[in-house]
Amino acid sequence: MSMAGRASASLSRRLRQRIREQGPVSAGVFISEALFDPREGFYATKDPIGAGEDFITAPEVSQMFGELIGLWLAQAWQRLGAPRPVQLIELGPGRGTMMKDILRAARAVPGFAKALNVTLVEISPALITVQAQSLDQAPCPVHWRATLQQAPKGPGLILGNEFLDCLPVRQLVRQGGNWHERLVDCGPDGGFCFVLDPVPAPASVQALIPPALREAQDGALVEVRPAIATLAEHLAERFAAAPGLALFIDYGPAQSEPGDSLQAIRAHQKVDPLAAPGSADLTTRVDFAELARIARNAGLQVFGPVPQGQWLKALGLEYRAADLMRKHPEQKARLARQVHRLSDAGEMGTLFKAIAIAAPGTPAPDGFAP
Ligand code: SAH
């Protein structure tokens, strides 16, 4: 705890220095530095994921999550014509838990595990160490890359759970009929504060505003995520060259909405996003309508988004739970809690959504049937 406090105090000093020299930075720059500064970033230096840590994700809630995704992937692989090898690429794999559960389920499908070549796209050295431990018994080769662009080409299945929500956003505020970027400046007492750029944002940044929000009323705040376009272009290129399918699961609305969604979580509590950069997870909700629109504009086909609860139930969450309860009656209450957590509306069931992206003409994957 004192280590983290000391570390982020120094990151704060360096950020303030940079702002004094170069002027206020975009929210995206602040987020990147807070999460991925190589020395003191929240992800770069420690493993924050799990019940006793800072936040918990679906794969850490239950092994059923990764197992169902493993069987979903096996289906998808068969529909692609069962290519061998097939690249299985996970973006932001965290502790490696989901991949471990995927590979356990994959072994049950003849030929699938043996066909897999796994690449984990991760930039946190601390989490790479944890992933390597989680996957030391993997039934197939496992490699690490810093970006999706560096992953092997060829037929591919691409996944990301709670990956898109940590890609940095920029925030724009409508004022006097114009859009101004909300920036982070030095505040009093060694802290930070938000300021509005007095100059309207350049056309290239305004072009990222979702069409439905371009004429929002004065005072509205809109978040844009520049990395989504790069991701969509890369997927379009990949899937034009070789068959493939991408699956993203994350939290956010199905329709574009204005509003500041930047949130900081430390030890399962919401904290001030600008206080002590490097000491809390910073995420923003994913605009699924915008993700779908950008992917379609890149020439891709989009399935969903479908609420996570509905999607997991279509994949057989309740059957899998009943099966495990029969085998381990003493675990019944725990498994019921996990199903509730993953799929109920008040929990992760509706806020979280699954979306699949593929080349045009690809048949609907499981759980995405119209
Ligand atoms: N998928 C995991 C972890 C989610 S946390 C789970 O569900 O538990 C986000 C993960 O994405 C972390 O592993 C983080 O280090 C990684 N990450 C975030 N931005 C990244 C980027 N630009 N490139 C590579 N990895 C990134």
Coordinates of C-alpha atoms and ligand atoms in Angstrom, one line a residue:
M1 CA 0.0 0.0 0.0
S2 CA 2.7 2.5 1.0
M3 CA 4.7 1.3 -2.1
A4 CA 1.8 2.1 -4.4
G5 CA 1.2 5.5 -2.7
R6 CA 4.9 6.4 -3.1
A7 CA 4.9 5.3 -6.7
S8 CA 1.9 7.2 -7.8
A9 CA 3.1 10.3 -6.1
S10 CA 6.1 10.3 -8.4
L11 CA 4.0 9.6 -11.5
S12 CA 1.8 12.6 -10.4
R13 CA 5.0 14.7 -10.2
R14 CA 6.1 13.7 -13.7
L15 CA 2.7 14.3 -15.2
R16 CA 2.5 17.7 -13.6
Q17 CA 5.9 18.5 -15.0
R18 CA 4.8 17.5 -18.5
I19 CA 1.6 19.6 -18.2
R20 CA 3.6 22.7 -17.0
E21 CA 5.9 22.3 -20.0
Q22 CA 3.4 21.3 -22.7
G23 CA 0.0 22.5 -21.5
P24 CA -3.0 20.5 -20.4
V25 CA -3.3 16.9 -21.8
S26 CA -6.3 15.0 -23.2
A27 CA -8.1 12.6 -20.9
G28 CA -6.7 9.8 -23.1
V29 CA -3.1 10.8 -22.4
F30 CA -3.9 10.9 -18.6
I31 CA -5.6 7.5 -18.8
S32 CA -2.7 5.9 -20.7
E33 CA -0.1 7.3 -18.3
A34 CA -2.1 6.2 -15.3
L35 CA -2.6 2.7 -16.5
F36 CA 0.5 1.9 -18.5
D37 CA 3.4 4.1 -17.3
P38 CA 6.2 1.4 -17.4
R39 CA 7.4 2.2 -13.9
E40 CA 4.2 3.2 -12.0
G41 CA 1.2 2.5 -14.2
F42 CA -1.8 0.7 -12.6
Y43 CA -1.5 -2.3 -14.9
A44 CA 2.1 -2.2 -15.8
T45 CA 3.4 -2.8 -12.3
K46 CA 0.9 -5.1 -10.5
D47 CA -1.9 -7.7 -10.8
P48 CA -5.0 -5.8 -9.8
I49 CA -7.6 -8.4 -10.8
G50 CA -9.5 -10.7 -8.4
A51 CA -11.8 -10.8 -5.4
G52 CA -9.1 -9.6 -3.0
E53 CA -7.6 -7.0 -5.4
D54 CA -9.0 -3.9 -7.0
F55 CA -11.7 -5.2 -9.3
I56 CA -13.2 -8.5 -10.5
T57 CA -14.1 -9.6 -14.0
A58 CA -16.4 -12.3 -15.4
P59 CA -13.6 -15.0 -15.9
E60 CA -12.6 -14.4 -12.2
V61 CA -16.2 -14.8 -11.1
S62 CA -16.6 -18.2 -12.6
Q63 CA -14.8 -20.8 -14.6
M64 CA -18.1 -21.4 -16.5
F65 CA -17.5 -18.1 -18.3
G66 CA -14.3 -19.2 -20.1
E67 CA -15.6 -22.7 -20.6
L68 CA -18.7 -21.6 -22.4
I69 CA -16.6 -19.3 -24.6
G70 CA -14.2 -22.2 -25.3
L71 CA -17.1 -24.3 -26.6
W72 CA -18.4 -21.2 -28.5
L73 CA -15.0 -20.9 -30.2
A74 CA -14.9 -24.6 -31.1
Q75 CA -18.3 -24.2 -32.9
A76 CA -17.0 -21.1 -34.6
W77 CA -13.8 -22.9 -35.7
Q78 CA -15.9 -25.8 -37.2
R79 CA -18.0 -23.3 -39.1
L80 CA -14.8 -21.7 -40.5
G81 CA -14.0 -25.1 -41.9
A82 CA -11.8 -26.3 -39.0
P83 CA -8.6 -24.7 -40.3
R84 CA -5.3 -26.1 -38.8
P85 CA -3.5 -24.2 -37.4
V86 CA -6.0 -21.6 -36.2
Q87 CA -4.7 -18.5 -34.4
L88 CA -6.4 -17.9 -31.1
I89 CA -5.6 -14.3 -30.1
E90 CA -6.7 -12.7 -26.8
L91 CA -6.5 -9.0 -26.3
G92 CA -5.8 -7.9 -22.7
P93 CA -5.9 -11.4 -21.1
G94 CA -5.5 -10.2 -17.5
R95 CA -4.6 -13.1 -15.2
G96 CA -4.9 -15.6 -18.1
T97 CA -7.9 -17.2 -16.3
M98 CA -10.3 -17.0 -19.3
M99 CA -7.7 -18.6 -21.6
K100 CA -7.0 -21.4 -19.2
D101 CA -10.8 -22.2 -18.9
I102 CA -11.1 -21.9 -22.7
L103 CA -8.3 -24.4 -23.3
R104 CA -9.8 -26.8 -20.7
A105 CA -13.1 -26.8 -22.6
A106 CA -11.2 -27.0 -26.0
R107 CA -9.7 -30.3 -25.1
A108 CA -13.2 -31.9 -25.1
V109 CA -13.6 -31.0 -28.8
P110 CA -11.8 -33.5 -31.1
G111 CA -8.9 -31.8 -32.9
F112 CA -9.6 -28.3 -31.6
A113 CA -6.9 -27.9 -28.9
K114 CA -4.3 -29.4 -31.2
A115 CA -5.2 -26.9 -33.9
L116 CA -4.7 -23.9 -31.7
N117 CA -1.8 -21.5 -31.7
V118 CA -2.4 -19.0 -28.9
T119 CA -1.2 -15.4 -28.9
L120 CA -1.8 -13.1 -25.9
V121 CA -1.7 -9.4 -26.6
E122 CA -0.6 -7.7 -23.4
I123 CA 1.4 -4.7 -22.5
S124 CA 1.7 -5.2 -18.7
P125 CA 4.9 -7.0 -17.7
A126 CA 3.3 -7.8 -14.3
L127 CA 0.3 -9.5 -15.9
I128 CA 2.5 -11.3 -18.5
T129 CA 4.2 -13.1 -15.6
V130 CA 0.8 -14.1 -14.1
Q131 CA -0.5 -15.3 -17.5
A132 CA 2.6 -17.4 -18.0
Q133 CA 1.9 -19.2 -14.7
S134 CA -1.8 -19.7 -15.4
L135 CA -1.0 -21.2 -18.8
D136 CA 2.1 -23.3 -18.0
Q137 CA 0.1 -26.5 -18.7
A138 CA -1.5 -25.3 -22.0
P139 CA -2.1 -28.0 -24.6
C140 CA -0.8 -25.8 -27.4
P141 CA 1.9 -23.2 -28.0
V142 CA 1.4 -19.8 -26.3
H143 CA 3.1 -16.6 -27.4
W144 CA 3.0 -13.0 -26.2
R145 CA 2.8 -9.8 -28.4
A146 CA 2.4 -6.1 -27.5
T147 CA -0.1 -5.4 -30.3
L148 CA -2.7 -7.2 -32.4
Q149 CA -0.9 -6.2 -35.5
Q150 CA 2.1 -8.3 -34.4
A151 CA 0.1 -11.5 -33.9
P152 CA 0.5 -14.2 -36.5
K153 CA -1.7 -14.0 -39.7
G154 CA -4.0 -16.7 -41.1
P155 CA -7.3 -18.0 -39.9
G156 CA -8.0 -16.5 -36.6
L157 CA -10.3 -16.3 -33.6
I158 CA -9.9 -13.0 -31.7
L159 CA -11.2 -12.3 -28.2
G160 CA -11.3 -9.5 -25.7
N161 CA -13.1 -9.4 -22.3
E162 CA -13.0 -5.9 -20.7
F163 CA -10.3 -4.9 -23.1
L164 CA -12.0 -2.1 -25.0
D165 CA -13.1 -0.3 -21.8
C166 CA -9.4 0.5 -21.0
L167 CA -8.6 1.9 -24.4
P168 CA -8.2 5.6 -23.8
V169 CA -11.1 8.0 -24.6
R170 CA -11.1 11.7 -25.4
Q171 CA -13.9 13.8 -24.0
L172 CA -15.6 16.6 -25.9
V173 CA -18.0 19.1 -24.6
R174 CA -20.5 21.0 -26.7
Q175 CA -20.4 24.7 -26.0
G176 CA -21.9 27.5 -28.0
G177 CA -22.7 25.1 -30.9
N178 CA -19.0 24.0 -31.0
W179 CA -17.1 21.0 -29.6
H180 CA -14.2 21.7 -27.1
E181 CA -12.0 19.0 -25.7
R182 CA -12.0 18.4 -21.9
L183 CA -8.4 18.4 -20.8
V184 CA -6.5 17.5 -17.6
D185 CA -4.6 20.4 -16.1
C186 CA -2.5 20.8 -12.9
G187 CA -4.8 21.6 -9.9
P188 CA -4.1 22.9 -6.5
D189 CA -2.2 20.9 -3.8
G190 CA -0.2 18.8 -6.3
G191 CA -3.4 17.4 -7.9
F192 CA -5.2 17.6 -11.2
C193 CA -8.3 19.2 -12.5
F194 CA -10.4 19.2 -15.7
V195 CA -10.4 22.3 -17.9
L196 CA -12.0 23.0 -21.3
D197 CA -9.8 23.8 -24.2
P198 CA -10.8 27.3 -25.2
V199 CA -10.2 26.5 -28.8
P200 CA -12.7 24.1 -30.6
A201 CA -11.3 20.6 -31.2
P202 CA -9.8 20.0 -34.7
A203 CA -12.1 18.6 -37.3
S204 CA -10.2 15.2 -37.2
V205 CA -11.2 14.8 -33.6
Q206 CA -14.8 16.1 -34.0
A207 CA -15.2 13.5 -36.9
L208 CA -15.0 10.8 -34.2
I209 CA -18.2 12.0 -32.5
P210 CA -21.1 9.4 -33.1
P211 CA -23.5 10.8 -35.7
A212 CA -26.4 10.5 -33.3
L213 CA -24.7 12.9 -30.9
R214 CA -23.3 15.5 -33.2
E215 CA -26.1 17.9 -32.6
A216 CA -26.3 17.3 -28.9
Q217 CA -27.4 20.2 -26.7
D218 CA -25.0 22.7 -25.1
G219 CA -23.2 21.3 -22.1
A220 CA -23.3 17.6 -23.4
L221 CA -20.2 15.6 -22.9
V222 CA -19.3 12.9 -25.5
E223 CA -16.6 10.3 -25.3
V224 CA -14.7 9.1 -28.4
R225 CA -12.2 6.2 -28.6
P226 CA -9.8 6.7 -31.5
A227 CA -8.3 3.2 -31.2
I228 CA -11.6 1.6 -32.3
A229 CA -11.1 2.7 -35.9
T230 CA -7.6 1.2 -36.0
L231 CA -8.9 -2.0 -34.5
A232 CA -11.8 -2.2 -37.1
E233 CA -9.4 -1.6 -40.0
H234 CA -7.1 -4.3 -38.8
L235 CA -9.9 -6.8 -38.4
A236 CA -11.2 -5.9 -41.9
E237 CA -7.7 -6.5 -43.4
R238 CA -7.3 -9.8 -41.5
F239 CA -10.7 -11.2 -42.4
A240 CA -10.3 -10.2 -46.0
A241 CA -7.1 -12.3 -46.1
A242 CA -8.2 -15.3 -44.1
P243 CA -11.4 -16.5 -42.4
G244 CA -11.9 -15.4 -38.9
L245 CA -14.2 -14.1 -36.1
A246 CA -13.8 -11.6 -33.3
L247 CA -15.7 -11.5 -30.0
F248 CA -15.7 -8.6 -27.6
I249 CA -17.4 -8.6 -24.2
D250 CA -17.6 -5.4 -22.3
Y251 CA -19.8 -2.9 -20.4
G252 CA -21.7 -0.1 -22.0
P253 CA -24.9 0.9 -23.7
A254 CA -26.3 -0.5 -27.0
Q255 CA -27.1 3.0 -28.2
S256 CA -24.7 6.1 -28.2
E257 CA -25.4 8.2 -25.2
P258 CA -23.8 11.5 -24.0
G259 CA -22.2 11.6 -20.5
D260 CA -18.9 11.4 -18.6
S261 CA -18.4 7.7 -17.9
L262 CA -14.8 7.8 -16.7
Q263 CA -14.6 5.8 -13.5
A264 CA -11.7 4.9 -11.2
I265 CA -11.9 1.7 -9.1
R266 CA -9.5 0.9 -6.3
A267 CA -10.1 -2.0 -3.9
H268 CA -13.6 -2.4 -5.3
Q269 CA -14.5 1.2 -4.5
K270 CA -15.2 4.1 -6.8
V271 CA -12.6 6.8 -6.3
D272 CA -11.7 10.2 -7.9
P273 CA -10.3 9.5 -11.4
L274 CA -7.8 12.3 -11.2
A275 CA -6.5 11.5 -7.7
A276 CA -3.3 9.5 -7.5
P277 CA -2.8 8.3 -11.1
G278 CA -1.4 4.8 -11.2
S279 CA -3.3 3.7 -8.0
A280 CA -6.7 2.9 -9.5
D281 CA -8.2 1.3 -12.6
L282 CA -9.6 3.9 -15.1
T283 CA -12.2 2.7 -17.6
T284 CA -15.0 4.1 -19.6
R285 CA -18.1 2.4 -20.9
V286 CA -18.0 1.0 -24.5
D287 CA -20.4 2.6 -27.0
F288 CA -21.5 -0.6 -28.8
A289 CA -23.5 1.3 -31.4
E290 CA -20.4 3.2 -32.4
L291 CA -18.2 0.1 -32.4
A292 CA -20.8 -1.6 -34.7
R293 CA -21.0 1.4 -37.0
I294 CA -17.3 1.7 -37.3
A295 CA -16.9 -2.0 -38.0
R296 CA -19.6 -1.9 -40.7
N297 CA -18.0 1.2 -42.3
A298 CA -14.8 -0.8 -42.5
G299 CA -16.7 -3.5 -44.5
L300 CA -17.2 -6.0 -41.7
Q301 CA -20.3 -7.8 -40.6
V302 CA -21.5 -7.3 -37.0
F303 CA -23.6 -9.6 -34.8
G304 CA -25.2 -8.2 -31.7
P305 CA -24.6 -6.6 -29.3
V306 CA -26.5 -9.0 -27.1
P307 CA -26.8 -8.6 -23.3
Q308 CA -24.2 -10.9 -21.6
G309 CA -26.9 -12.7 -19.5
Q310 CA -28.9 -13.6 -22.6
W311 CA -25.8 -14.6 -24.5
L312 CA -24.5 -16.9 -21.8
K313 CA -27.9 -18.5 -21.3
A314 CA -28.1 -19.2 -25.1
L315 CA -24.7 -20.8 -24.7
G316 CA -26.0 -23.1 -22.0
L317 CA -24.9 -21.4 -18.8
E318 CA -27.7 -22.9 -16.8
Y319 CA -27.1 -26.4 -18.1
R320 CA -23.4 -26.2 -17.4
A321 CA -24.2 -25.0 -13.8
A322 CA -26.7 -27.8 -13.3
D323 CA -24.1 -30.3 -14.5
L324 CA -21.5 -29.0 -12.1
M325 CA -24.0 -29.0 -9.3
R326 CA -24.7 -32.7 -9.9
K327 CA -21.0 -33.5 -9.8
H328 CA -20.3 -31.2 -6.8
P329 CA -23.4 -30.9 -4.7
E330 CA -21.5 -29.2 -1.9
Q331 CA -20.8 -26.3 -4.4
K332 CA -24.4 -25.7 -5.3
A333 CA -24.9 -22.4 -3.5
R334 CA -21.6 -21.1 -4.8
L335 CA -22.4 -22.0 -8.4
A336 CA -25.9 -20.5 -8.1
R337 CA -24.3 -17.2 -7.0
Q338 CA -21.9 -17.3 -10.0
V339 CA -24.8 -17.8 -12.4
H340 CA -26.6 -14.9 -10.7
R341 CA -23.5 -12.6 -10.9
L342 CA -22.8 -13.3 -14.6
S343 CA -26.3 -13.2 -15.9
D344 CA -28.9 -11.3 -13.8
A345 CA -30.0 -7.9 -14.9
G346 CA -29.0 -6.2 -11.6
E347 CA -25.5 -7.8 -11.9
M348 CA -23.5 -8.2 -15.2
G349 CA -26.4 -9.6 -17.2
T350 CA -27.6 -6.5 -19.1
L351 CA -24.9 -3.8 -18.6
F352 CA -22.3 -6.1 -20.1
K353 CA -22.8 -7.1 -23.8
A354 CA -21.3 -9.5 -26.3
I355 CA -20.6 -8.4 -29.9
A356 CA -19.1 -10.5 -32.7
I357 CA -17.4 -9.2 -35.8
A358 CA -16.6 -11.1 -39.0
A359 CA -16.2 -10.9 -42.7
P360 CA -19.4 -10.3 -44.7
G361 CA -21.3 -13.4 -45.4
T362 CA -20.3 -15.2 -42.2
P363 CA -23.2 -17.2 -40.7
A364 CA -24.4 -16.0 -37.3
P365 CA -22.3 -17.5 -34.5
D366 CA -24.0 -19.2 -31.5
G367 CA -26.0 -16.9 -29.3
F368 CA -26.3 -14.2 -32.0
A369 CA -29.1 -15.7 -34.1
P370 CA -31.6 -13.0 -35.0
Ligands
SAH1 N1 -9.6 -9.9 -19.9 C1 -9.2 -9.9 -18.5 C2 -8.5 -8.6 -18.0 C3 -9.3 -7.3 -18.2 S1 -8.4 -5.9 -17.6 C4 -10.3 -10.3 -17.6 O1 -11.4 -10.2 -18.1 O2 -10.1 -10.5 -16.4 C5 -7.7 -5.3 -19.1 C6 -6.5 -6.0 -19.6 O3 -6.1 -5.4 -20.9 C7 -5.3 -6.1 -18.8 O4 -4.6 -7.3 -19.0 C8 -4.5 -4.9 -19.4 O5 -3.1 -5.0 -19.0 C9 -4.7 -5.1 -20.8 N2 -4.6 -4.0 -21.7 C10 -5.2 -2.8 -21.6 N3 -4.9 -2.0 -22.7 C11 -4.0 -2.7 -23.5 C12 -3.4 -2.4 -24.7 N4 -3.5 -1.2 -25.3 N5 -2.6 -3.4 -25.2 C13 -2.5 -4.6 -24.6 N6 -3.1 -4.9 -23.5 C14 -3.8 -4.0 -22.9

